[in-house]
Amino acid sequence: ANTASPETGQTIAAPDQAAAGEPIIKFEKVIKRFGDITVLDELDFQVRKGEKVTIIGPSGSGKSTVLRILMTLETINDGVIHVAGKPLWHEEKDGRLVPAGEEHLREMRKEMGMVFQQFNLFPHMTVRRNITEAPVHVLGLSKAKAAERAEKYLDLVGLAEHADKFPSQLSGGQQQRVAIARALAMRPNIMLFDEPTSALDPELVGEVLNVIQRLAGEHDLTMLLVTHEMQFAKQISDRVCFFDKGRIVEEGPPEQVLVAPHETRTQEFLKGFI
Ligand code: ADP
Ligand code: MG
């Protein structure tokens, strides 16, 4: 049976209702163009509930575009995307599919949290405000409840004592951990990471990867991660997808794709990471 979340009052589907192996993200023949260039070329792509999937591939292959489309930061030109069983860009009205309205998009976004390469924290807000802002304004939590949540997730990323600081007072690694706490505070079912360590000095990469690794231990959390950290991808991924030119060239378990890839293009790409 469904239960109401004690914190938000939202209905949460009981785990037994999610059929095993059911895709929580499903792209079907998705086309995305920017002007004359086709960035996603009839992309078929699925992620199952709880799965940890890493996307690798050369610059410009469409990795960020996949995540940005999921967060509804970009539209699509053709094809269908389902998230948690519901169409992302369409909604049913009187038995017909119509283009999604803002309300539908807002609901769909609640399924997902995203962490960007450049942290994207609000510079004029304290760490705590950065985290409480969306729970208060999007989920309707009281300020006290949201502050409690902020404390919990700051603790989880090891930054409990930094709640009153501003982003500029933190290192890049700390800022990125705040960004992760901020995304988690919305209690998404899906976490999207777009090269979360690419903007960091090498000595700060580990602390962010440690946090992501801990999240990967959560059975129910679906994770979609774009990264060039191949060793890390090997450790945490159930599946690795190699993207090139807007298509999946090769996908499979990390031991295959990262260690003994079948496709020449995957082999060539990985040579750059030894
Ligand atoms: P990746 O993340 O794999 O490096 P992206 O998804 O960012 O690749 O970009 C894929 C392609 O789409 C690139 O050629 C990029 O220049 C182009 N692109 C991405 N965003 C835009 C945009 N807003 N306007 C025009 N072209 C874009
Ligand atoms: Mg990118």
PDB file of C-alpha atoms and ligand atoms in Angstrom:
ATOM      1  CA  ALA A   1       0.000   0.000   0.000  1.00  0.00           C
ATOM      2  CA  ASN A   2       1.077   3.619  -0.411  1.00  0.00           C
ATOM      3  CA  THR A   3       2.187   5.596   2.596  1.00  0.00           C
ATOM      4  CA  ALA A   4       2.408   9.319   3.184  1.00  0.00           C
ATOM      5  CA  SER A   5       5.867  10.695   3.820  1.00  0.00           C
ATOM      6  CA  PRO A   6       5.972  11.969   7.397  1.00  0.00           C
ATOM      7  CA  GLU A   7       7.953  14.986   6.292  1.00  0.00           C
ATOM      8  CA  THR A   8       6.262  16.161   3.124  1.00  0.00           C
ATOM      9  CA  GLY A   9       2.900  14.450   3.306  1.00  0.00           C
ATOM     10  CA  GLN A  10       3.528  13.284  -0.259  1.00  0.00           C
ATOM     11  CA  THR A  11       2.399   9.831  -1.219  1.00  0.00           C
ATOM     12  CA  ILE A  12       5.246   7.386  -1.629  1.00  0.00           C
ATOM     13  CA  ALA A  13       4.687   4.263  -3.688  1.00  0.00           C
ATOM     14  CA  ALA A  14       5.361   1.138  -1.666  1.00  0.00           C
ATOM     15  CA  PRO A  15       8.504  -0.646  -2.905  1.00  0.00           C
ATOM     16  CA  ASP A  16       6.562  -3.782  -3.863  1.00  0.00           C
ATOM     17  CA  GLN A  17       4.630  -1.736  -6.422  1.00  0.00           C
ATOM     18  CA  ALA A  18       7.728  -1.056  -8.467  1.00  0.00           C
ATOM     19  CA  ALA A  19       8.120  -4.101 -10.661  1.00  0.00           C
ATOM     20  CA  ALA A  20      11.630  -5.518 -10.454  1.00  0.00           C
ATOM     21  CA  GLY A  21      13.826  -4.289 -13.271  1.00  0.00           C
ATOM     22  CA  GLU A  22      11.289  -1.665 -14.280  1.00  0.00           C
ATOM     23  CA  PRO A  23      13.017   1.260 -15.998  1.00  0.00           C
ATOM     24  CA  ILE A  24      12.802   4.479 -14.004  1.00  0.00           C
ATOM     25  CA  ILE A  25      14.331   6.402 -16.931  1.00  0.00           C
ATOM     26  CA  LYS A  26      13.497   5.499 -20.506  1.00  0.00           C
ATOM     27  CA  PHE A  27      14.572   7.355 -23.661  1.00  0.00           C
ATOM     28  CA  GLU A  28      12.943   6.121 -26.871  1.00  0.00           C
ATOM     29  CA  LYS A  29      14.290   7.371 -30.188  1.00  0.00           C
ATOM     30  CA  VAL A  30      15.061  10.758 -28.687  1.00  0.00           C
ATOM     31  CA  ILE A  31      16.334  13.386 -31.082  1.00  0.00           C
ATOM     32  CA  LYS A  32      17.911  16.600 -29.881  1.00  0.00           C
ATOM     33  CA  ARG A  33      19.270  19.220 -32.239  1.00  0.00           C
ATOM     34  CA  PHE A  34      20.992  22.520 -31.669  1.00  0.00           C
ATOM     35  CA  GLY A  35      20.557  24.338 -34.964  1.00  0.00           C
ATOM     36  CA  ASP A  36      22.074  22.151 -37.653  1.00  0.00           C
ATOM     37  CA  ILE A  37      23.836  19.715 -35.343  1.00  0.00           C
ATOM     38  CA  THR A  38      22.106  16.591 -34.115  1.00  0.00           C
ATOM     39  CA  VAL A  39      23.310  16.048 -30.559  1.00  0.00           C
ATOM     40  CA  LEU A  40      21.143  13.029 -29.738  1.00  0.00           C
ATOM     41  CA  ASP A  41      20.435  10.824 -32.709  1.00  0.00           C
ATOM     42  CA  GLU A  42      17.432   8.583 -32.003  1.00  0.00           C
ATOM     43  CA  LEU A  43      18.824   7.739 -28.594  1.00  0.00           C
ATOM     44  CA  ASP A  44      17.423   4.653 -26.871  1.00  0.00           C
ATOM     45  CA  PHE A  45      18.535   4.497 -23.274  1.00  0.00           C
ATOM     46  CA  GLN A  46      17.176   3.008 -20.068  1.00  0.00           C
ATOM     47  CA  VAL A  47      18.053   3.052 -16.406  1.00  0.00           C
ATOM     48  CA  ARG A  48      16.397   0.679 -13.957  1.00  0.00           C
ATOM     49  CA  LYS A  49      15.257   1.661 -10.502  1.00  0.00           C
ATOM     50  CA  GLY A  50      18.192   1.624  -8.098  1.00  0.00           C
ATOM     51  CA  GLU A  51      20.720   1.144 -10.877  1.00  0.00           C
ATOM     52  CA  LYS A  52      24.032   3.070 -10.821  1.00  0.00           C
ATOM     53  CA  VAL A  53      24.907   3.984 -14.394  1.00  0.00           C
ATOM     54  CA  THR A  54      27.963   5.876 -15.597  1.00  0.00           C
ATOM     55  CA  ILE A  55      28.114   7.681 -18.926  1.00  0.00           C
ATOM     56  CA  ILE A  56      31.540   8.161 -20.455  1.00  0.00           C
ATOM     57  CA  GLY A  57      32.483   9.592 -23.822  1.00  0.00           C
ATOM     58  CA  PRO A  58      34.356  12.331 -25.645  1.00  0.00           C
ATOM     59  CA  SER A  59      33.616  16.010 -25.197  1.00  0.00           C
ATOM     60  CA  GLY A  60      30.591  17.035 -27.242  1.00  0.00           C
ATOM     61  CA  SER A  61      29.100  13.541 -27.422  1.00  0.00           C
ATOM     62  CA  GLY A  62      25.864  14.637 -25.747  1.00  0.00           C
ATOM     63  CA  LYS A  63      26.453  13.447 -22.156  1.00  0.00           C
ATOM     64  CA  SER A  64      25.445  16.696 -20.464  1.00  0.00           C
ATOM     65  CA  THR A  65      22.547  17.099 -22.848  1.00  0.00           C
ATOM     66  CA  VAL A  66      21.069  13.798 -21.642  1.00  0.00           C
ATOM     67  CA  LEU A  67      21.138  14.997 -18.026  1.00  0.00           C
ATOM     68  CA  ARG A  68      19.949  18.504 -18.867  1.00  0.00           C
ATOM     69  CA  ILE A  69      17.000  17.102 -20.810  1.00  0.00           C
ATOM     70  CA  LEU A  70      16.055  14.974 -17.803  1.00  0.00           C
ATOM     71  CA  MET A  71      16.126  18.058 -15.568  1.00  0.00           C
ATOM     72  CA  THR A  72      13.946  19.794 -18.190  1.00  0.00           C
ATOM     73  CA  LEU A  73      16.689  22.374 -18.752  1.00  0.00           C
ATOM     74  CA  GLU A  74      16.568  21.460 -22.457  1.00  0.00           C
ATOM     75  CA  THR A  75      13.653  20.333 -24.599  1.00  0.00           C
ATOM     76  CA  ILE A  76      13.698  17.512 -27.147  1.00  0.00           C
ATOM     77  CA  ASN A  77      12.898  17.608 -30.857  1.00  0.00           C
ATOM     78  CA  ASP A  78      11.454  14.122 -31.201  1.00  0.00           C
ATOM     79  CA  GLY A  79      11.022  10.833 -29.382  1.00  0.00           C
ATOM     80  CA  VAL A  80       9.612  10.018 -25.951  1.00  0.00           C
ATOM     81  CA  ILE A  81      11.101  10.055 -22.468  1.00  0.00           C
ATOM     82  CA  HIS A  82       9.506   8.402 -19.463  1.00  0.00           C
ATOM     83  CA  VAL A  83      10.617   9.073 -15.904  1.00  0.00           C
ATOM     84  CA  ALA A  84       9.132   6.956 -13.117  1.00  0.00           C
ATOM     85  CA  GLY A  85       6.555   5.613 -15.557  1.00  0.00           C
ATOM     86  CA  LYS A  86       5.290   9.022 -16.630  1.00  0.00           C
ATOM     87  CA  PRO A  87       6.053  10.869 -19.860  1.00  0.00           C
ATOM     88  CA  LEU A  88       8.423  13.745 -19.132  1.00  0.00           C
ATOM     89  CA  TRP A  89       7.447  16.118 -21.887  1.00  0.00           C
ATOM     90  CA  HIS A  90       3.798  15.158 -22.245  1.00  0.00           C
ATOM     91  CA  GLU A  91       0.876  14.693 -19.947  1.00  0.00           C
ATOM     92  CA  GLU A  92      -2.491  13.054 -20.256  1.00  0.00           C
ATOM     93  CA  LYS A  93      -5.449  15.372 -20.428  1.00  0.00           C
ATOM     94  CA  ASP A  94      -8.882  13.869 -21.077  1.00  0.00           C
ATOM     95  CA  GLY A  95      -7.301  10.674 -22.341  1.00  0.00           C
ATOM     96  CA  ARG A  96      -4.967  12.393 -24.841  1.00  0.00           C
ATOM     97  CA  LEU A  97      -1.292  13.244 -24.647  1.00  0.00           C
ATOM     98  CA  VAL A  98      -0.668  16.975 -24.720  1.00  0.00           C
ATOM     99  CA  PRO A  99       2.583  18.940 -24.304  1.00  0.00           C
ATOM    100  CA  ALA A 100       3.510  19.075 -20.634  1.00  0.00           C
ATOM    101  CA  GLY A 101       2.484  22.184 -18.740  1.00  0.00           C
ATOM    102  CA  GLU A 102       4.627  23.881 -16.108  1.00  0.00           C
ATOM    103  CA  GLU A 103       2.785  22.081 -13.302  1.00  0.00           C
ATOM    104  CA  HIS A 104       3.587  18.659 -14.786  1.00  0.00           C
ATOM    105  CA  LEU A 105       7.238  19.586 -15.336  1.00  0.00           C
ATOM    106  CA  ARG A 106       7.483  20.788 -11.742  1.00  0.00           C
ATOM    107  CA  GLU A 107       6.138  17.469 -10.486  1.00  0.00           C
ATOM    108  CA  MET A 108       8.477  15.484 -12.741  1.00  0.00           C
ATOM    109  CA  ARG A 109      11.517  17.465 -11.589  1.00  0.00           C
ATOM    110  CA  LYS A 110      10.866  16.320  -8.023  1.00  0.00           C
ATOM    111  CA  GLU A 111      11.961  12.832  -9.074  1.00  0.00           C
ATOM    112  CA  MET A 112      15.477  14.102  -9.784  1.00  0.00           C
ATOM    113  CA  GLY A 113      18.308  16.035  -8.230  1.00  0.00           C
ATOM    114  CA  MET A 114      21.272  17.241 -10.236  1.00  0.00           C
ATOM    115  CA  VAL A 115      24.834  18.094  -9.325  1.00  0.00           C
ATOM    116  CA  PHE A 116      26.694  20.230 -11.856  1.00  0.00           C
ATOM    117  CA  GLN A 117      30.356  20.510 -12.707  1.00  0.00           C
ATOM    118  CA  GLN A 118      30.397  24.140 -11.518  1.00  0.00           C
ATOM    119  CA  PHE A 119      28.506  23.582  -8.209  1.00  0.00           C
ATOM    120  CA  ASN A 120      25.964  26.334  -9.068  1.00  0.00           C
ATOM    121  CA  LEU A 121      25.403  27.354  -5.449  1.00  0.00           C
ATOM    122  CA  PHE A 122      23.624  30.646  -4.783  1.00  0.00           C
ATOM    123  CA  PRO A 123      26.579  32.905  -3.876  1.00  0.00           C
ATOM    124  CA  HIS A 124      24.577  35.404  -1.814  1.00  0.00           C
ATOM    125  CA  MET A 125      23.017  32.743   0.448  1.00  0.00           C
ATOM    126  CA  THR A 126      24.517  30.855   3.351  1.00  0.00           C
ATOM    127  CA  VAL A 127      25.120  27.135   2.987  1.00  0.00           C
ATOM    128  CA  ARG A 128      21.978  26.484   5.043  1.00  0.00           C
ATOM    129  CA  ARG A 129      19.836  28.790   2.891  1.00  0.00           C
ATOM    130  CA  ASN A 130      21.212  27.136  -0.244  1.00  0.00           C
ATOM    131  CA  ILE A 131      19.835  23.854   1.030  1.00  0.00           C
ATOM    132  CA  THR A 132      16.535  25.011   2.572  1.00  0.00           C
ATOM    133  CA  GLU A 133      15.453  27.236  -0.333  1.00  0.00           C
ATOM    134  CA  ALA A 134      13.914  24.549  -2.569  1.00  0.00           C
ATOM    135  CA  PRO A 135      12.414  22.378   0.192  1.00  0.00           C
ATOM    136  CA  VAL A 136      10.619  25.494   1.475  1.00  0.00           C
ATOM    137  CA  HIS A 137       9.552  26.994  -1.851  1.00  0.00           C
ATOM    138  CA  VAL A 138       9.028  23.876  -3.968  1.00  0.00           C
ATOM    139  CA  LEU A 139       7.958  21.255  -1.412  1.00  0.00           C
ATOM    140  CA  GLY A 140       6.275  23.650   1.000  1.00  0.00           C
ATOM    141  CA  LEU A 141       8.229  22.545   4.060  1.00  0.00           C
ATOM    142  CA  SER A 142       8.274  24.844   7.079  1.00  0.00           C
ATOM    143  CA  LYS A 143      11.528  26.710   7.596  1.00  0.00           C
ATOM    144  CA  ALA A 144      12.169  24.684  10.750  1.00  0.00           C
ATOM    145  CA  LYS A 145      11.640  21.354   8.984  1.00  0.00           C
ATOM    146  CA  ALA A 146      13.819  22.439   6.075  1.00  0.00           C
ATOM    147  CA  ALA A 147      16.563  23.549   8.459  1.00  0.00           C
ATOM    148  CA  GLU A 148      16.413  20.144  10.125  1.00  0.00           C
ATOM    149  CA  ARG A 149      16.831  18.515   6.757  1.00  0.00           C
ATOM    150  CA  ALA A 150      19.718  20.803   5.872  1.00  0.00           C
ATOM    151  CA  GLU A 151      21.456  19.800   9.069  1.00  0.00           C
ATOM    152  CA  LYS A 152      20.940  16.119   8.327  1.00  0.00           C
ATOM    153  CA  TYR A 153      22.346  16.264   4.817  1.00  0.00           C
ATOM    154  CA  LEU A 154      25.192  18.598   5.751  1.00  0.00           C
ATOM    155  CA  ASP A 155      26.116  16.043   8.365  1.00  0.00           C
ATOM    156  CA  LEU A 156      25.971  13.316   5.721  1.00  0.00           C
ATOM    157  CA  VAL A 157      28.473  15.168   3.513  1.00  0.00           C
ATOM    158  CA  GLY A 158      30.658  16.035   6.519  1.00  0.00           C
ATOM    159  CA  LEU A 159      29.972  19.786   6.605  1.00  0.00           C
ATOM    160  CA  ALA A 160      27.707  20.193   9.630  1.00  0.00           C
ATOM    161  CA  GLU A 161      29.829  22.985  11.084  1.00  0.00           C
ATOM    162  CA  HIS A 162      29.758  25.110   7.918  1.00  0.00           C
ATOM    163  CA  ALA A 163      26.028  25.886   7.732  1.00  0.00           C
ATOM    164  CA  ASP A 164      26.427  29.612   8.347  1.00  0.00           C
ATOM    165  CA  LYS A 165      29.198  30.205   5.849  1.00  0.00           C
ATOM    166  CA  PHE A 166      28.842  31.545   2.337  1.00  0.00           C
ATOM    167  CA  PRO A 167      29.971  29.460  -0.650  1.00  0.00           C
ATOM    168  CA  SER A 168      32.969  31.734  -1.271  1.00  0.00           C
ATOM    169  CA  GLN A 169      34.312  30.807   2.168  1.00  0.00           C
ATOM    170  CA  LEU A 170      34.479  27.122   1.222  1.00  0.00           C
ATOM    171  CA  SER A 171      36.889  25.114  -0.917  1.00  0.00           C
ATOM    172  CA  GLY A 172      35.676  23.737  -4.243  1.00  0.00           C
ATOM    173  CA  GLY A 173      35.366  20.269  -2.750  1.00  0.00           C
ATOM    174  CA  GLN A 174      33.281  21.601   0.125  1.00  0.00           C
ATOM    175  CA  GLN A 175      31.098  23.607  -2.247  1.00  0.00           C
ATOM    176  CA  GLN A 176      30.433  20.533  -4.312  1.00  0.00           C
ATOM    177  CA  ARG A 177      29.508  18.576  -1.196  1.00  0.00           C
ATOM    178  CA  VAL A 178      27.041  21.343  -0.314  1.00  0.00           C
ATOM    179  CA  ALA A 179      25.619  21.016  -3.830  1.00  0.00           C
ATOM    180  CA  ILE A 180      25.144  17.294  -3.227  1.00  0.00           C
ATOM    181  CA  ALA A 181      23.457  17.962   0.139  1.00  0.00           C
ATOM    182  CA  ARG A 182      21.221  20.519  -1.559  1.00  0.00           C
ATOM    183  CA  ALA A 183      20.106  17.999  -4.183  1.00  0.00           C
ATOM    184  CA  LEU A 184      19.544  15.277  -1.564  1.00  0.00           C
ATOM    185  CA  ALA A 185      17.436  17.586   0.605  1.00  0.00           C
ATOM    186  CA  MET A 186      14.718  17.359  -2.055  1.00  0.00           C
ATOM    187  CA  ARG A 187      14.644  13.589  -1.468  1.00  0.00           C
ATOM    188  CA  PRO A 188      14.840  12.688  -5.152  1.00  0.00           C
ATOM    189  CA  ASN A 189      14.590   9.092  -6.353  1.00  0.00           C
ATOM    190  CA  ILE A 190      17.178   9.809  -9.029  1.00  0.00           C
ATOM    191  CA  MET A 191      20.498  11.640  -8.654  1.00  0.00           C
ATOM    192  CA  LEU A 192      22.205  13.046 -11.743  1.00  0.00           C
ATOM    193  CA  PHE A 193      25.880  13.994 -11.587  1.00  0.00           C
ATOM    194  CA  ASP A 194      27.522  15.869 -14.455  1.00  0.00           C
ATOM    195  CA  GLU A 195      31.304  15.597 -14.096  1.00  0.00           C
ATOM    196  CA  PRO A 196      31.059  16.499 -10.408  1.00  0.00           C
ATOM    197  CA  THR A 197      34.828  16.515  -9.887  1.00  0.00           C
ATOM    198  CA  SER A 198      36.035  17.994 -13.183  1.00  0.00           C
ATOM    199  CA  ALA A 199      36.295  21.546 -11.868  1.00  0.00           C
ATOM    200  CA  LEU A 200      38.184  20.551  -8.715  1.00  0.00           C
ATOM    201  CA  ASP A 201      41.862  20.678  -7.878  1.00  0.00           C
ATOM    202  CA  PRO A 202      43.168  17.107  -7.812  1.00  0.00           C
ATOM    203  CA  GLU A 203      43.587  17.026  -4.033  1.00  0.00           C
ATOM    204  CA  LEU A 204      39.861  17.830  -3.568  1.00  0.00           C
ATOM    205  CA  VAL A 205      38.502  15.141  -5.877  1.00  0.00           C
ATOM    206  CA  GLY A 206      38.642  12.333  -3.302  1.00  0.00           C
ATOM    207  CA  GLU A 207      36.386  13.944  -0.709  1.00  0.00           C
ATOM    208  CA  VAL A 208      33.629  14.413  -3.307  1.00  0.00           C
ATOM    209  CA  LEU A 209      34.008  10.921  -4.735  1.00  0.00           C
ATOM    210  CA  ASN A 210      33.804   9.518  -1.190  1.00  0.00           C
ATOM    211  CA  VAL A 211      30.425  11.148  -0.691  1.00  0.00           C
ATOM    212  CA  ILE A 212      29.148   9.876  -4.037  1.00  0.00           C
ATOM    213  CA  GLN A 213      30.459   6.412  -3.264  1.00  0.00           C
ATOM    214  CA  ARG A 214      28.542   6.397   0.006  1.00  0.00           C
ATOM    215  CA  LEU A 215      25.351   7.372  -1.848  1.00  0.00           C
ATOM    216  CA  ALA A 216      25.951   4.564  -4.317  1.00  0.00           C
ATOM    217  CA  GLY A 217      25.524   2.181  -1.394  1.00  0.00           C
ATOM    218  CA  GLU A 218      21.872   3.200  -1.129  1.00  0.00           C
ATOM    219  CA  HIS A 219      19.942   0.421  -2.755  1.00  0.00           C
ATOM    220  CA  ASP A 220      16.887   2.414  -3.805  1.00  0.00           C
ATOM    221  CA  LEU A 221      18.648   5.489  -5.132  1.00  0.00           C
ATOM    222  CA  THR A 222      19.023   5.549  -8.896  1.00  0.00           C
ATOM    223  CA  MET A 223      22.232   7.246 -10.016  1.00  0.00           C
ATOM    224  CA  LEU A 224      23.261   8.528 -13.419  1.00  0.00           C
ATOM    225  CA  LEU A 225      26.789   9.864 -13.425  1.00  0.00           C
ATOM    226  CA  VAL A 226      28.884  11.478 -16.141  1.00  0.00           C
ATOM    227  CA  THR A 227      32.551  11.244 -15.259  1.00  0.00           C
ATOM    228  CA  HIS A 228      36.085  10.848 -16.539  1.00  0.00           C
ATOM    229  CA  GLU A 229      37.156   9.169 -13.287  1.00  0.00           C
ATOM    230  CA  MET A 230      37.439   5.704 -14.778  1.00  0.00           C
ATOM    231  CA  GLN A 231      38.701   3.948 -11.659  1.00  0.00           C
ATOM    232  CA  PHE A 232      35.827   5.391  -9.693  1.00  0.00           C
ATOM    233  CA  ALA A 233      33.325   4.454 -12.399  1.00  0.00           C
ATOM    234  CA  LYS A 234      34.618   0.914 -12.265  1.00  0.00           C
ATOM    235  CA  GLN A 235      34.032   0.742  -8.518  1.00  0.00           C
ATOM    236  CA  ILE A 236      30.519   2.137  -8.280  1.00  0.00           C
ATOM    237  CA  SER A 237      28.778   1.384 -11.580  1.00  0.00           C
ATOM    238  CA  ASP A 238      26.387  -1.439 -12.302  1.00  0.00           C
ATOM    239  CA  ARG A 239      26.663  -0.439 -15.943  1.00  0.00           C
ATOM    240  CA  VAL A 240      28.830   1.865 -18.053  1.00  0.00           C
ATOM    241  CA  CYS A 241      27.605   3.478 -21.280  1.00  0.00           C
ATOM    242  CA  PHE A 242      30.071   4.802 -23.816  1.00  0.00           C
ATOM    243  CA  PHE A 243      28.549   7.683 -25.771  1.00  0.00           C
ATOM    244  CA  ASP A 244      29.829   8.961 -29.067  1.00  0.00           C
ATOM    245  CA  LYS A 245      28.089  11.366 -31.416  1.00  0.00           C
ATOM    246  CA  GLY A 246      24.784  11.194 -29.590  1.00  0.00           C
ATOM    247  CA  ARG A 247      24.483   7.435 -29.551  1.00  0.00           C
ATOM    248  CA  ILE A 248      25.467   4.625 -27.221  1.00  0.00           C
ATOM    249  CA  VAL A 249      28.348   2.841 -28.914  1.00  0.00           C
ATOM    250  CA  GLU A 250      28.828   0.255 -26.179  1.00  0.00           C
ATOM    251  CA  GLU A 251      27.326  -0.503 -22.800  1.00  0.00           C
ATOM    252  CA  GLY A 252      27.696  -3.206 -20.209  1.00  0.00           C
ATOM    253  CA  PRO A 253      29.248  -4.019 -16.862  1.00  0.00           C
ATOM    254  CA  PRO A 254      32.300  -1.900 -15.989  1.00  0.00           C
ATOM    255  CA  GLU A 255      34.604  -4.922 -16.239  1.00  0.00           C
ATOM    256  CA  GLN A 256      33.635  -5.167 -19.890  1.00  0.00           C
ATOM    257  CA  VAL A 257      33.329  -1.578 -21.087  1.00  0.00           C
ATOM    258  CA  LEU A 258      36.248  -0.143 -19.087  1.00  0.00           C
ATOM    259  CA  VAL A 259      38.607  -3.098 -19.059  1.00  0.00           C
ATOM    260  CA  ALA A 260      37.918  -5.182 -22.145  1.00  0.00           C
ATOM    261  CA  PRO A 261      35.757  -3.113 -24.489  1.00  0.00           C
ATOM    262  CA  HIS A 262      34.465  -4.782 -27.635  1.00  0.00           C
ATOM    263  CA  GLU A 263      34.221  -1.686 -29.802  1.00  0.00           C
ATOM    264  CA  THR A 264      37.243  -0.041 -31.406  1.00  0.00           C
ATOM    265  CA  ARG A 265      35.900   3.428 -30.631  1.00  0.00           C
ATOM    266  CA  THR A 266      35.638   2.602 -26.935  1.00  0.00           C
ATOM    267  CA  GLN A 267      39.182   1.215 -26.968  1.00  0.00           C
ATOM    268  CA  GLU A 268      40.504   4.361 -28.648  1.00  0.00           C
ATOM    269  CA  PHE A 269      38.704   6.610 -26.183  1.00  0.00           C
ATOM    270  CA  LEU A 270      39.996   4.742 -23.126  1.00  0.00           C
ATOM    271  CA  LYS A 271      43.603   4.933 -24.331  1.00  0.00           C
ATOM    272  CA  GLY A 272      43.494   8.596 -23.298  1.00  0.00           C
ATOM    273  CA  PHE A 273      42.930   7.625 -19.647  1.00  0.00           C
ATOM    274  CA  ILE A 274      45.813   5.298 -18.830  1.00  0.00           C
TER     275      ILE A 274
HETATM  276  P1  ADP B   1      29.261  16.584 -23.551  1.00  0.00           P
HETATM  277  O1  ADP B   1      28.639  16.842 -22.233  1.00  0.00           O
HETATM  278  O2  ADP B   1      29.288  15.144 -23.937  1.00  0.00           O
HETATM  279  O3  ADP B   1      30.619  17.208 -23.680  1.00  0.00           O
HETATM  280  P2  ADP B   1      27.125  18.272 -24.531  1.00  0.00           P
HETATM  281  O4  ADP B   1      25.907  17.473 -24.258  1.00  0.00           O
HETATM  282  O5  ADP B   1      27.440  19.375 -23.601  1.00  0.00           O
HETATM  283  O6  ADP B   1      28.370  17.282 -24.668  1.00  0.00           O
HETATM  284  O7  ADP B   1      27.057  18.899 -25.971  1.00  0.00           O
HETATM  285  C1  ADP B   1      26.824  18.147 -27.130  1.00  0.00           C
HETATM  286  C2  ADP B   1      26.883  19.037 -28.332  1.00  0.00           C
HETATM  287  O8  ADP B   1      25.841  19.981 -28.277  1.00  0.00           O
HETATM  288  C3  ADP B   1      28.174  19.837 -28.445  1.00  0.00           C
HETATM  289  O9  ADP B   1      28.529  19.913 -29.808  1.00  0.00           O
HETATM  290  C4  ADP B   1      27.789  21.200 -27.921  1.00  0.00           C
HETATM  291  O10 ADP B   1      28.565  22.201 -28.508  1.00  0.00           O
HETATM  292  C5  ADP B   1      26.348  21.306 -28.358  1.00  0.00           C
HETATM  293  N1  ADP B   1      25.555  22.141 -27.457  1.00  0.00           N
HETATM  294  C6  ADP B   1      25.285  21.874 -26.154  1.00  0.00           C
HETATM  295  N2  ADP B   1      24.508  22.824 -25.621  1.00  0.00           N
HETATM  296  C7  ADP B   1      24.258  23.731 -26.612  1.00  0.00           C
HETATM  297  C8  ADP B   1      23.493  24.930 -26.697  1.00  0.00           C
HETATM  298  N3  ADP B   1      22.810  25.411 -25.643  1.00  0.00           N
HETATM  299  N4  ADP B   1      23.465  25.571 -27.889  1.00  0.00           N
HETATM  300  C9  ADP B   1      24.140  25.086 -28.961  1.00  0.00           C
HETATM  301  N5  ADP B   1      24.866  23.956 -28.943  1.00  0.00           N
HETATM  302  C10 ADP B   1      24.927  23.274 -27.793  1.00  0.00           C
HETATM  303 MG    MG B   2      29.374  17.797 -20.558  1.00  0.00          MG
END
